[in-house]
Amino acid sequence: MKKVMGASFEKFRTPEVKRMERRLFLRQGLSLGALALLTGCAITEEEKIQNVLMRMSGWNDDVQGWLFSSNRLAPEFPESRITKPFPFNAYYSEEEVIDVDGGAYKLELGGMIKERKPWTLPELYALPQVSQVTRHICVEGWSAIGKWSGVRFSDFLQRVGADTSAKYVGIQCMDDYSTSIDMATALHPQTQLSFKYADQILPPKYGFPMKLRMPTKLGFKNPKHIAAIFVTNEYPGGYWEDKGYNWFSGS
Amino acid sequence: MAPEVVKVHPPIVRIAHWLNALAVLVMITSGWRIYNADPLFDFSFPDQVSLGGWLAGALQWHFAAMWLFVLNGIVYVAYGILSGHFRRKLLPLSPLGVLRDIAAAFRGKLAHDDLTVYNAAQRAAYLGLIFLLMVLVLTGLVLWKPVQFHWYGQYIGDYEGARLLHFFAMAGVGLIVAVHVAMVALVPRTFPSMITGRIRRSV
Ligand code: HEM
């Protein structure tokens, strides 16, 4: 790394700059050349502001954790209020939606879970299911009402012997998306491992074979095409969270 | 005639005013960037006048500055009510007086000779601003936590209703602040008084 930059740049490599280099490499993949174009002063100032904003975002995670109540339910709607068509949204376009082979599919479990055997779709579909008509709110500002059916996530976590005293539930998806949530939200009665949208098996664009539906969180916290679920005490981050979106992002 | 030095603005009001102006500036410019991610109407705000660079950055600014905005606002309103500052300087407010002052302003004859007293148009503007800023906080909480604040959000049209109200309250604040700053430019004597808290008045 030092060789690429040359000695003249070395004096700007304060701890903040080093942190920023790491961050740029990890998150934006910007070249060091682009970094070198910025002045040392701009970097440290910008880094300081960014640190304050990130710390405030962490504080807002805590506050949202305190505000969150397991008893407070998201409003449910009559089916006549369902938004048609329900909007598609992902970090890629609708043409790029992945096609998952349901026959070969297995849900992987990991981390602080007792029974980690993978689940096939028929096994999952055999679990008792519930439905909800709730509002999906996107971080961009729009909202839409939809109907999802599946197994209550707290039931599922109990069934597989998840350690519910752990802090986080992480979700890894087949489209290289990932996210993580707090255990309180994972155990909320409306948090649902959804297999159906509008009474039909989830179409690919809504996340076949399953998504985690949480009407108490913003849309991007509701992962689709889930490959693996793990329980952990170590902060797992997530696709958008690592880019600067607030982690808790609760409703 | 020796000039007499008169105190017009108490320190808490001056500090709160400038912290609020900063907070409101950050809230509005980052709010524009957030608006642009999914415009409610047929227009967007130019990126050059918005804050945050992209949606996530704008949200970070918005949800950081909201603490300054709300805590500072609580101090100001609590002081204003408990010390009698609001009662002395912003009340009474007669609708007729406000109309008369606005008409006078358009004729270029609005009186603000005695800087220790706000005229009726000022009182209406300041009370209107305080009211709209409270609307922004209450609708903002529903947008931020629509489930946790559903208990009152349901009376203002929930998430979507709060979104519209939040936008119009911002527009109202923008409009009044534009007039407010224009008025300060027309009566520049008022400006230093909001910094030092004093005016010189010949007796
Ligand atoms: C650069 C922008 C601003 C300038 C130059 C400015 C200037 C002033 C001045 C000079 C006064 C005293 C008026 C007088 O003595 O007659 C005043 C009062 C006031 N301003 Fe501003 N202001 C600005 C922004 C704002 C903003 C953004 C808000 C609210 C959103 C605001 C709300 C108020 C209120 C409520 C008062 C009355 C304060 C009290 O006596 O309690 N101002 N401003």
Short mmCIF file of C-alpha atoms and ligand atoms in Angstrom, two decimals:
data_model
loop_
_atom_site.label_atom_id
_atom_site.label_comp_id
_atom_site.label_asym_id
_atom_site.label_seq_id
_atom_site.Cartn_x
_atom_site.Cartn_y
_atom_site.Cartn_z
CA MET A 1 0.00 0.00 0.00
CA LYS A 2 2.81 2.37 0.94
CA LYS A 3 4.70 1.66 -2.26
CA VAL A 4 1.73 2.60 -4.40
CA MET A 5 1.33 5.96 -2.72
CA GLY A 6 4.95 7.00 -2.56
CA ALA A 7 6.65 8.80 0.30
CA SER A 8 5.25 12.26 -0.43
CA PHE A 9 1.83 11.14 0.68
CA GLU A 10 3.06 9.51 3.84
CA LYS A 11 2.73 12.62 6.03
CA PHE A 12 -0.98 12.70 5.48
CA ARG A 13 -1.43 9.18 6.76
CA THR A 14 -2.78 10.08 10.17
CA PRO A 15 -4.75 7.38 12.01
CA GLU A 16 -7.90 8.93 10.57
CA VAL A 17 -6.56 8.68 7.06
CA LYS A 18 -5.58 5.07 7.62
CA ARG A 19 -9.05 4.31 8.90
CA MET A 20 -10.51 6.08 5.93
CA GLU A 21 -8.32 4.21 3.48
CA ARG A 22 -9.52 0.97 4.98
CA ARG A 23 -13.09 2.13 4.78
CA LEU A 24 -12.78 3.30 1.22
CA PHE A 25 -11.17 0.01 0.25
CA LEU A 26 -13.74 -2.07 2.01
CA ARG A 27 -16.85 -0.11 1.25
CA GLN A 28 -16.49 1.92 -1.87
CA GLY A 29 -13.51 0.26 -3.43
CA LEU A 30 -12.14 3.67 -4.39
CA SER A 31 -8.56 3.65 -5.61
CA LEU A 32 -5.80 5.27 -3.61
CA GLY A 33 -5.27 7.53 -6.59
CA ALA A 34 -8.66 9.08 -6.00
CA LEU A 35 -7.84 9.42 -2.32
CA ALA A 36 -4.56 11.12 -3.14
CA LEU A 37 -6.40 13.76 -5.15
CA LEU A 38 -8.04 15.00 -1.98
CA THR A 39 -6.08 17.27 0.30
CA GLY A 40 -4.98 15.99 3.69
CA CYS A 41 -7.06 18.65 5.37
CA ALA A 42 -10.24 17.76 3.54
CA ILE A 43 -9.74 14.12 4.44
CA THR A 44 -9.37 14.64 8.17
CA GLU A 45 -12.18 17.18 8.37
CA GLU A 46 -14.46 14.95 6.39
CA GLU A 47 -13.40 11.96 8.48
CA LYS A 48 -14.21 13.84 11.70
CA ILE A 49 -17.67 14.79 10.48
CA GLN A 50 -18.23 11.24 9.26
CA ASN A 51 -17.20 9.90 12.67
CA VAL A 52 -19.64 12.18 14.46
CA LEU A 53 -22.46 11.20 12.10
CA MET A 54 -21.68 7.50 12.53
CA ARG A 55 -21.63 7.91 16.31
CA MET A 56 -24.99 9.68 16.19
CA SER A 57 -26.33 6.85 14.07
CA GLY A 58 -25.16 4.39 16.74
CA TRP A 59 -26.85 6.49 19.40
CA ASN A 60 -30.02 6.44 17.30
CA ASP A 61 -29.77 2.61 17.21
CA ASP A 62 -29.82 2.62 21.03
CA VAL A 63 -32.73 5.06 21.21
CA GLN A 64 -34.76 2.99 18.75
CA GLY A 65 -34.02 -0.11 20.84
CA TRP A 66 -35.48 1.65 23.90
CA LEU A 67 -38.49 2.95 21.99
CA PHE A 68 -39.23 -0.48 20.54
CA SER A 69 -41.95 -2.42 22.31
CA SER A 70 -42.71 -6.09 21.69
CA ASN A 71 -46.35 -5.37 22.49
CA ARG A 72 -46.82 -2.54 20.03
CA LEU A 73 -48.14 -3.95 16.78
CA ALA A 74 -47.88 -2.47 13.32
CA PRO A 75 -51.36 -1.63 12.00
CA GLU A 76 -53.00 -4.33 9.88
CA PHE A 77 -55.30 -3.53 6.96
CA PRO A 78 -58.23 -5.10 5.12
CA GLU A 79 -57.19 -6.89 1.93
CA SER A 80 -59.01 -4.24 -0.10
CA ARG A 81 -56.22 -1.80 0.82
CA ILE A 82 -53.43 -3.91 -0.73
CA THR A 83 -51.29 -1.89 -3.18
CA LYS A 84 -51.49 -3.26 -6.73
CA PRO A 85 -49.07 -3.86 -8.19
CA PHE A 86 -46.82 -4.14 -5.16
CA PRO A 87 -43.55 -2.35 -6.07
CA PHE A 88 -40.37 -4.31 -6.74
CA ASN A 89 -37.25 -2.99 -5.03
CA ALA A 90 -33.70 -4.28 -4.59
CA TYR A 91 -30.14 -3.07 -5.06
CA TYR A 92 -30.40 -4.37 -8.62
CA SER A 93 -33.06 -4.09 -11.33
CA GLU A 94 -36.03 -6.38 -11.83
CA GLU A 95 -34.43 -8.08 -14.86
CA GLU A 96 -31.59 -9.26 -12.64
CA VAL A 97 -33.80 -11.09 -10.13
CA ILE A 98 -32.30 -14.49 -9.38
CA ASP A 99 -34.02 -17.77 -10.17
CA VAL A 100 -33.76 -20.17 -7.25
CA ASP A 101 -34.24 -23.93 -7.73
CA GLY A 102 -36.84 -24.72 -5.06
CA GLY A 103 -36.25 -28.48 -5.31
CA ALA A 104 -32.59 -28.20 -4.41
CA TYR A 105 -33.08 -25.41 -1.88
CA LYS A 106 -32.03 -25.82 1.75
CA LEU A 107 -32.21 -23.14 4.43
CA GLU A 108 -28.96 -23.17 6.39
CA LEU A 109 -28.83 -22.36 10.10
CA GLY A 110 -25.77 -21.25 12.03
CA GLY A 111 -24.36 -19.64 15.14
CA MET A 112 -26.03 -19.97 18.54
CA ILE A 113 -28.69 -22.45 17.41
CA LYS A 114 -29.02 -25.99 18.83
CA GLU A 115 -30.53 -27.82 15.85
CA ARG A 116 -28.65 -26.64 12.82
CA LYS A 117 -29.87 -29.18 10.29
CA PRO A 118 -30.79 -27.49 6.99
CA TRP A 119 -34.48 -27.18 6.11
CA THR A 120 -36.01 -28.15 2.76
CA LEU A 121 -38.98 -26.21 1.41
CA PRO A 122 -41.56 -28.99 2.01
CA GLU A 123 -40.40 -29.18 5.64
CA LEU A 124 -40.78 -25.42 6.03
CA TYR A 125 -44.18 -25.33 4.30
CA ALA A 126 -45.42 -27.98 6.77
CA LEU A 127 -44.98 -25.60 9.72
CA PRO A 128 -48.06 -23.78 11.09
CA GLN A 129 -48.52 -20.52 9.16
CA VAL A 130 -50.02 -17.09 9.79
CA SER A 131 -50.88 -14.16 7.50
CA GLN A 132 -50.59 -10.39 7.77
CA VAL A 133 -51.69 -7.41 5.67
CA THR A 134 -49.25 -4.68 6.65
CA ARG A 135 -47.56 -1.57 5.35
CA HIS A 136 -44.06 -1.86 3.91
CA ILE A 137 -42.22 1.45 4.35
CA CYS A 138 -39.15 2.11 2.25
CA VAL A 139 -36.22 4.18 3.50
CA GLU A 140 -36.70 6.26 0.33
CA GLY A 141 -40.07 7.46 1.61
CA TRP A 142 -42.70 5.49 -0.30
CA SER A 143 -44.92 2.88 1.27
CA ALA A 144 -47.12 0.04 0.03
CA ILE A 145 -49.50 -2.42 1.65
CA GLY A 146 -49.12 -6.15 0.97
CA LYS A 147 -50.12 -9.56 2.28
CA TRP A 148 -47.55 -12.08 3.45
CA SER A 149 -47.97 -15.59 4.87
CA GLY A 150 -45.47 -17.82 6.60
CA VAL A 151 -44.28 -19.08 9.92
CA ARG A 152 -44.00 -16.73 12.88
CA PHE A 153 -40.27 -16.18 13.23
CA SER A 154 -40.26 -16.47 17.04
CA ASP A 155 -41.93 -19.92 16.69
CA PHE A 156 -39.27 -20.96 14.24
CA LEU A 157 -36.40 -19.71 16.42
CA GLN A 158 -37.88 -21.60 19.39
CA ARG A 159 -38.34 -24.77 17.32
CA VAL A 160 -34.69 -24.86 16.24
CA GLY A 161 -33.45 -24.03 19.73
CA ALA A 162 -32.01 -20.58 19.00
CA ASP A 163 -30.39 -18.83 21.96
CA THR A 164 -32.84 -15.93 22.23
CA SER A 165 -30.65 -14.19 24.80
CA ALA A 166 -28.18 -13.46 22.00
CA LYS A 167 -28.03 -9.94 20.56
CA TYR A 168 -28.37 -10.39 16.83
CA VAL A 169 -29.93 -12.47 14.12
CA GLY A 170 -28.00 -12.29 10.86
CA ILE A 171 -29.41 -13.14 7.46
CA GLN A 172 -27.37 -14.07 4.40
CA CYS A 173 -29.18 -14.05 1.06
CA MET A 174 -28.65 -15.83 -2.24
CA ASP A 175 -28.44 -12.55 -4.17
CA ASP A 176 -25.38 -11.51 -2.12
CA TYR A 177 -27.56 -9.30 0.04
CA SER A 178 -27.31 -9.47 3.80
CA THR A 179 -28.73 -7.79 6.85
CA SER A 180 -29.03 -8.27 10.59
CA ILE A 181 -31.59 -7.43 13.25
CA ASP A 182 -31.88 -7.12 17.03
CA MET A 183 -33.25 -10.11 18.92
CA ALA A 184 -36.25 -8.11 20.24
CA THR A 185 -37.45 -7.50 16.70
CA ALA A 186 -36.74 -11.12 15.74
CA LEU A 187 -39.11 -12.19 18.53
CA HIS A 188 -41.81 -9.59 17.74
CA PRO A 189 -45.16 -11.33 17.09
CA GLN A 190 -45.44 -9.84 13.58
CA THR A 191 -41.96 -10.88 12.46
CA GLN A 192 -42.58 -13.59 9.91
CA LEU A 193 -40.55 -15.99 7.80
CA SER A 194 -42.71 -15.54 4.71
CA PHE A 195 -43.28 -18.13 1.99
CA LYS A 196 -46.22 -16.48 0.24
CA TYR A 197 -47.21 -13.13 -1.16
CA ALA A 198 -50.95 -12.53 -1.76
CA ASP A 199 -51.67 -16.21 -1.02
CA GLN A 200 -49.30 -17.38 -3.79
CA ILE A 201 -45.86 -18.92 -3.35
CA LEU A 202 -43.48 -15.92 -3.34
CA PRO A 203 -42.66 -15.02 -6.95
CA PRO A 204 -38.93 -14.52 -7.62
CA LYS A 205 -39.23 -10.73 -7.58
CA TYR A 206 -40.67 -10.77 -4.05
CA GLY A 207 -37.94 -13.09 -2.79
CA PHE A 208 -38.54 -16.79 -3.59
CA PRO A 209 -38.18 -19.02 -1.69
CA MET A 210 -38.56 -16.86 1.40
CA LYS A 211 -38.18 -13.45 2.95
CA LEU A 212 -38.13 -12.20 6.50
CA ARG A 213 -41.10 -9.85 6.82
CA MET A 214 -40.94 -7.25 9.61
CA PRO A 215 -43.60 -4.53 9.58
CA THR A 216 -41.64 -2.92 12.45
CA LYS A 217 -38.64 -2.28 10.22
CA LEU A 218 -37.94 -0.36 7.03
CA GLY A 219 -38.14 -2.28 3.75
CA PHE A 220 -34.40 -2.81 3.27
CA LYS A 221 -34.27 -4.67 6.59
CA ASN A 222 -36.70 -7.26 5.14
CA PRO A 223 -34.32 -9.62 3.29
CA LYS A 224 -35.41 -11.74 0.31
CA HIS A 225 -34.02 -15.01 -1.15
CA ILE A 226 -32.75 -16.06 2.28
CA ALA A 227 -29.93 -18.61 2.19
CA ALA A 228 -28.86 -18.75 5.83
CA ILE A 229 -29.95 -17.51 9.25
CA PHE A 230 -27.51 -17.25 12.13
CA VAL A 231 -27.68 -16.12 15.74
CA THR A 232 -24.74 -14.23 17.20
CA ASN A 233 -23.50 -11.72 19.74
CA GLU A 234 -21.13 -10.13 17.26
CA TYR A 235 -22.50 -7.27 15.18
CA PRO A 236 -22.98 -8.72 11.69
CA GLY A 237 -23.73 -5.46 9.79
CA GLY A 238 -25.38 -5.75 6.40
CA TYR A 239 -25.30 -4.69 2.76
CA TRP A 240 -26.81 -1.20 3.15
CA GLU A 241 -25.89 -0.84 6.82
CA ASP A 242 -22.18 -1.08 5.94
CA LYS A 243 -22.67 1.74 3.43
CA GLY A 244 -24.06 4.12 6.03
CA TYR A 245 -27.76 3.36 6.42
CA ASN A 246 -28.90 3.28 10.01
CA TRP A 247 -28.63 -0.26 11.37
CA PHE A 248 -31.75 -0.47 13.57
CA SER A 249 -34.01 1.25 11.02
CA GLY A 250 -37.13 0.37 12.97
CA SER A 251 -40.60 1.68 12.35
CA MET B 1 -29.14 63.35 24.42
CA ALA B 2 -26.90 60.53 25.66
CA PRO B 3 -27.67 57.20 24.07
CA GLU B 4 -29.16 54.73 26.51
CA VAL B 5 -28.24 51.06 26.29
CA VAL B 6 -31.28 48.82 26.48
CA LYS B 7 -31.33 45.04 26.81
CA VAL B 8 -33.61 43.49 24.21
CA HIS B 9 -32.85 39.78 23.91
CA PRO B 10 -31.92 37.59 26.89
CA PRO B 11 -28.87 35.32 26.38
CA ILE B 12 -30.90 32.09 26.30
CA VAL B 13 -33.05 33.48 23.49
CA ARG B 14 -30.01 34.57 21.49
CA ILE B 15 -28.13 31.30 21.88
CA ALA B 16 -31.27 29.27 21.17
CA HIS B 17 -32.05 31.42 18.14
CA TRP B 18 -28.72 30.84 16.42
CA LEU B 19 -28.48 27.17 17.35
CA ASN B 20 -32.01 26.81 15.99
CA ALA B 21 -31.15 28.64 12.77
CA LEU B 22 -28.21 26.23 12.27
CA ALA B 23 -30.30 23.15 13.12
CA VAL B 24 -33.16 24.26 10.84
CA LEU B 25 -30.72 24.89 8.01
CA VAL B 26 -29.31 21.36 8.34
CA MET B 27 -32.75 19.79 8.78
CA ILE B 28 -34.21 21.50 5.72
CA THR B 29 -31.28 20.98 3.34
CA SER B 30 -30.83 17.33 4.33
CA GLY B 31 -34.61 16.93 4.21
CA TRP B 32 -34.59 18.07 0.59
CA ARG B 33 -32.10 15.34 -0.27
CA ILE B 34 -34.32 12.78 1.47
CA TYR B 35 -37.33 14.14 -0.42
CA ASN B 36 -35.44 13.67 -3.70
CA ALA B 37 -35.16 9.91 -3.11
CA ASP B 38 -38.92 9.68 -3.70
CA PRO B 39 -40.43 13.07 -4.60
CA LEU B 40 -43.98 13.65 -3.40
CA PHE B 41 -44.64 16.10 -6.20
CA ASP B 42 -43.49 16.77 -9.73
CA PHE B 43 -40.22 18.40 -8.75
CA SER B 44 -36.96 17.73 -6.95
CA PHE B 45 -34.63 20.02 -5.05
CA PRO B 46 -31.33 20.85 -6.77
CA ASP B 47 -28.51 18.69 -5.40
CA GLN B 48 -26.30 21.77 -5.00
CA VAL B 49 -28.50 23.19 -2.24
CA SER B 50 -29.07 19.89 -0.49
CA LEU B 51 -26.96 18.26 2.20
CA GLY B 52 -25.63 14.72 2.57
CA GLY B 53 -24.43 13.74 -0.92
CA TRP B 54 -26.80 10.77 -1.15
CA LEU B 55 -29.79 9.36 0.70
CA ALA B 56 -27.85 7.60 3.48
CA GLY B 57 -25.71 10.70 4.11
CA ALA B 58 -28.74 12.98 4.18
CA LEU B 59 -30.49 10.65 6.63
CA GLN B 60 -27.42 10.69 8.87
CA TRP B 61 -27.41 14.50 8.91
CA HIS B 62 -31.17 14.68 9.44
CA PHE B 63 -31.21 12.22 12.35
CA ALA B 64 -28.14 13.80 13.95
CA ALA B 65 -29.31 17.42 13.69
CA MET B 66 -32.77 16.51 14.97
CA TRP B 67 -31.28 16.12 18.47
CA LEU B 68 -29.87 19.64 18.42
CA PHE B 69 -33.10 20.93 16.92
CA VAL B 70 -35.40 19.24 19.47
CA LEU B 71 -33.31 19.71 22.63
CA ASN B 72 -32.62 23.36 21.80
CA GLY B 73 -36.29 23.86 20.98
CA ILE B 74 -37.35 22.38 24.32
CA VAL B 75 -35.00 24.74 26.20
CA TYR B 76 -36.28 27.76 24.23
CA VAL B 77 -39.98 26.94 24.60
CA ALA B 78 -39.63 26.03 28.29
CA TYR B 79 -37.78 29.30 28.92
CA GLY B 80 -40.27 31.25 26.83
CA ILE B 81 -43.23 29.95 28.80
CA LEU B 82 -41.76 29.83 32.32
CA SER B 83 -39.96 33.19 32.27
CA GLY B 84 -42.90 35.04 30.74
CA HIS B 85 -40.79 35.91 27.67
CA PHE B 86 -43.50 34.64 25.28
CA ARG B 87 -46.26 36.45 27.21
CA ARG B 88 -44.32 39.71 27.25
CA LYS B 89 -42.95 39.70 23.70
CA LEU B 90 -45.21 37.51 21.56
CA LEU B 91 -48.61 38.24 23.18
CA PRO B 92 -51.24 39.55 22.91
CA LEU B 93 -51.81 38.78 19.27
CA SER B 94 -54.83 40.41 17.65
CA PRO B 95 -55.78 39.19 14.16
CA LEU B 96 -56.77 42.76 13.27
CA GLY B 97 -53.37 44.08 14.34
CA VAL B 98 -51.62 41.43 12.25
CA LEU B 99 -53.66 42.39 9.16
CA ARG B 100 -53.01 46.07 9.76
CA ASP B 101 -49.26 45.45 10.10
CA ILE B 102 -49.07 43.29 7.01
CA ALA B 103 -50.92 45.99 5.02
CA ALA B 104 -48.50 48.57 6.42
CA ALA B 105 -45.55 46.38 5.46
CA PHE B 106 -46.74 46.30 1.85
CA ARG B 107 -46.97 50.10 1.85
CA GLY B 108 -43.44 50.18 3.27
CA LYS B 109 -44.67 51.75 6.48
CA LEU B 110 -44.38 48.90 8.99
CA ALA B 111 -43.21 50.39 12.27
CA HIS B 112 -40.36 48.73 14.15
CA ASP B 113 -38.95 51.85 15.78
CA ASP B 114 -38.92 50.52 19.29
CA LEU B 115 -36.77 47.42 19.01
CA THR B 116 -37.83 46.26 22.47
CA VAL B 117 -41.32 45.56 21.17
CA TYR B 118 -42.24 43.18 18.35
CA ASN B 119 -44.95 44.51 16.04
CA ALA B 120 -48.01 42.35 15.35
CA ALA B 121 -46.63 40.93 12.08
CA GLN B 122 -43.49 39.80 13.88
CA ARG B 123 -45.48 38.24 16.67
CA ALA B 124 -47.58 36.31 14.18
CA ALA B 125 -44.49 35.20 12.26
CA TYR B 126 -42.62 34.03 15.38
CA LEU B 127 -45.62 32.24 16.89
CA GLY B 128 -46.30 30.71 13.47
CA LEU B 129 -42.71 29.49 13.26
CA ILE B 130 -42.80 28.00 16.75
CA PHE B 131 -46.07 26.25 15.89
CA LEU B 132 -44.80 24.91 12.55
CA LEU B 133 -41.55 23.70 14.10
CA MET B 134 -43.60 21.73 16.63
CA VAL B 135 -45.67 20.28 13.78
CA LEU B 136 -42.41 19.25 12.11
CA VAL B 137 -41.26 17.43 15.24
CA LEU B 138 -44.57 15.64 15.80
CA THR B 139 -45.01 14.59 12.15
CA GLY B 140 -41.30 13.74 11.97
CA LEU B 141 -41.64 11.32 14.88
CA VAL B 142 -44.47 9.53 13.05
CA LEU B 143 -42.30 9.27 9.92
CA TRP B 144 -39.34 8.01 11.93
CA LYS B 145 -41.27 5.50 14.07
CA PRO B 146 -44.72 5.02 12.51
CA VAL B 147 -45.42 1.91 14.62
CA GLN B 148 -44.16 3.20 17.97
CA PHE B 149 -46.03 6.52 17.53
CA HIS B 150 -49.08 5.03 15.86
CA TRP B 151 -51.10 5.93 18.97
CA TYR B 152 -51.26 9.52 17.74
CA GLY B 153 -50.09 9.01 14.17
CA GLN B 154 -53.43 7.38 13.39
CA TYR B 155 -55.11 10.78 13.87
CA ILE B 156 -52.95 12.54 11.27
CA GLY B 157 -53.32 10.01 8.48
CA ASP B 158 -50.53 7.70 9.64
CA TYR B 159 -47.26 7.50 7.72
CA GLU B 160 -48.57 8.89 4.44
CA GLY B 161 -50.53 11.71 6.10
CA ALA B 162 -47.54 12.64 8.25
CA ARG B 163 -45.39 12.75 5.12
CA LEU B 164 -47.62 15.40 3.53
CA LEU B 165 -47.93 17.41 6.75
CA HIS B 166 -44.17 17.25 7.29
CA PHE B 167 -43.59 18.58 3.79
CA PHE B 168 -46.10 21.45 4.08
CA ALA B 169 -44.82 22.46 7.51
CA MET B 170 -41.30 22.61 6.02
CA ALA B 171 -42.64 24.75 3.16
CA GLY B 172 -44.34 27.07 5.68
CA VAL B 173 -41.16 27.43 7.71
CA GLY B 174 -39.18 28.10 4.54
CA LEU B 175 -41.61 30.80 3.49
CA ILE B 176 -41.73 32.58 6.86
CA VAL B 177 -37.95 32.36 7.31
CA ALA B 178 -37.44 33.90 3.86
CA VAL B 179 -39.68 36.83 4.83
CA HIS B 180 -38.04 36.99 8.27
CA VAL B 181 -34.53 37.24 6.82
CA ALA B 182 -35.70 39.76 4.21
CA MET B 183 -37.16 41.90 7.01
CA VAL B 184 -33.88 41.74 8.95
CA ALA B 185 -32.15 42.93 5.79
CA LEU B 186 -34.64 45.84 5.56
CA VAL B 187 -34.18 46.77 9.23
CA PRO B 188 -30.52 45.85 9.71
CA ARG B 189 -30.39 47.55 13.13
CA THR B 190 -32.11 44.47 14.54
CA PHE B 191 -29.32 42.11 13.49
CA PRO B 192 -26.55 43.06 15.96
CA SER B 193 -29.13 43.06 18.74
CA MET B 194 -29.75 39.37 18.23
CA ILE B 195 -26.00 38.81 18.81
CA THR B 196 -25.15 41.26 21.59
CA GLY B 197 -28.60 41.41 23.14
CA ARG B 198 -28.42 45.22 23.38
CA ILE B 199 -29.49 48.27 21.43
CA ARG B 200 -28.60 51.93 21.78
CA ARG B 201 -31.55 54.20 21.92
CA SER B 202 -31.47 58.00 22.21
CA VAL B 203 -33.63 59.41 24.96
C1 HEM C 1 -29.82 33.82 8.79
C2 HEM C 1 -31.01 33.64 9.29
C3 HEM C 1 -31.66 34.46 10.38
C4 HEM C 1 -31.44 35.75 10.78
C5 HEM C 1 -30.43 36.74 10.19
C6 HEM C 1 -32.35 36.03 11.85
C7 HEM C 1 -32.42 37.23 12.56
C8 HEM C 1 -33.27 37.51 13.60
C9 HEM C 1 -33.32 38.75 14.34
C10 HEM C 1 -32.42 39.94 14.06
C11 HEM C 1 -34.29 38.64 15.29
C12 HEM C 1 -34.71 39.73 16.25
C13 HEM C 1 -35.74 40.57 15.58
C14 HEM C 1 -35.99 41.87 16.31
O1 HEM C 1 -35.33 42.13 17.30
O2 HEM C 1 -36.86 42.59 15.84
C15 HEM C 1 -34.87 37.33 15.17
C16 HEM C 1 -35.85 36.81 15.98
C17 HEM C 1 -36.44 35.56 15.82
N1 HEM C 1 -36.10 34.62 14.82
FE1 HEM C 1 -34.61 34.78 13.46
N2 HEM C 1 -33.10 34.93 12.08
C18 HEM C 1 -32.70 33.93 11.21
C19 HEM C 1 -33.21 32.66 11.10
C20 HEM C 1 -34.28 32.18 11.83
C21 HEM C 1 -34.84 30.85 11.71
C22 HEM C 1 -34.33 29.80 10.72
C23 HEM C 1 -35.87 30.79 12.57
C24 HEM C 1 -36.81 29.65 12.84
C25 HEM C 1 -37.02 28.66 12.03
C26 HEM C 1 -35.96 32.05 13.27
C27 HEM C 1 -36.89 32.36 14.24
C28 HEM C 1 -36.92 33.52 15.00
C29 HEM C 1 -37.79 33.72 16.16
C30 HEM C 1 -38.83 32.71 16.68
C31 HEM C 1 -37.48 34.99 16.68
C32 HEM C 1 -38.07 35.62 17.93
C33 HEM C 1 -37.19 35.21 19.10
C34 HEM C 1 -37.72 35.59 20.46
O3 HEM C 1 -37.76 36.79 20.77
O4 HEM C 1 -38.05 34.68 21.24
N3 HEM C 1 -34.97 32.88 12.80
N4 HEM C 1 -34.22 36.65 14.14
#
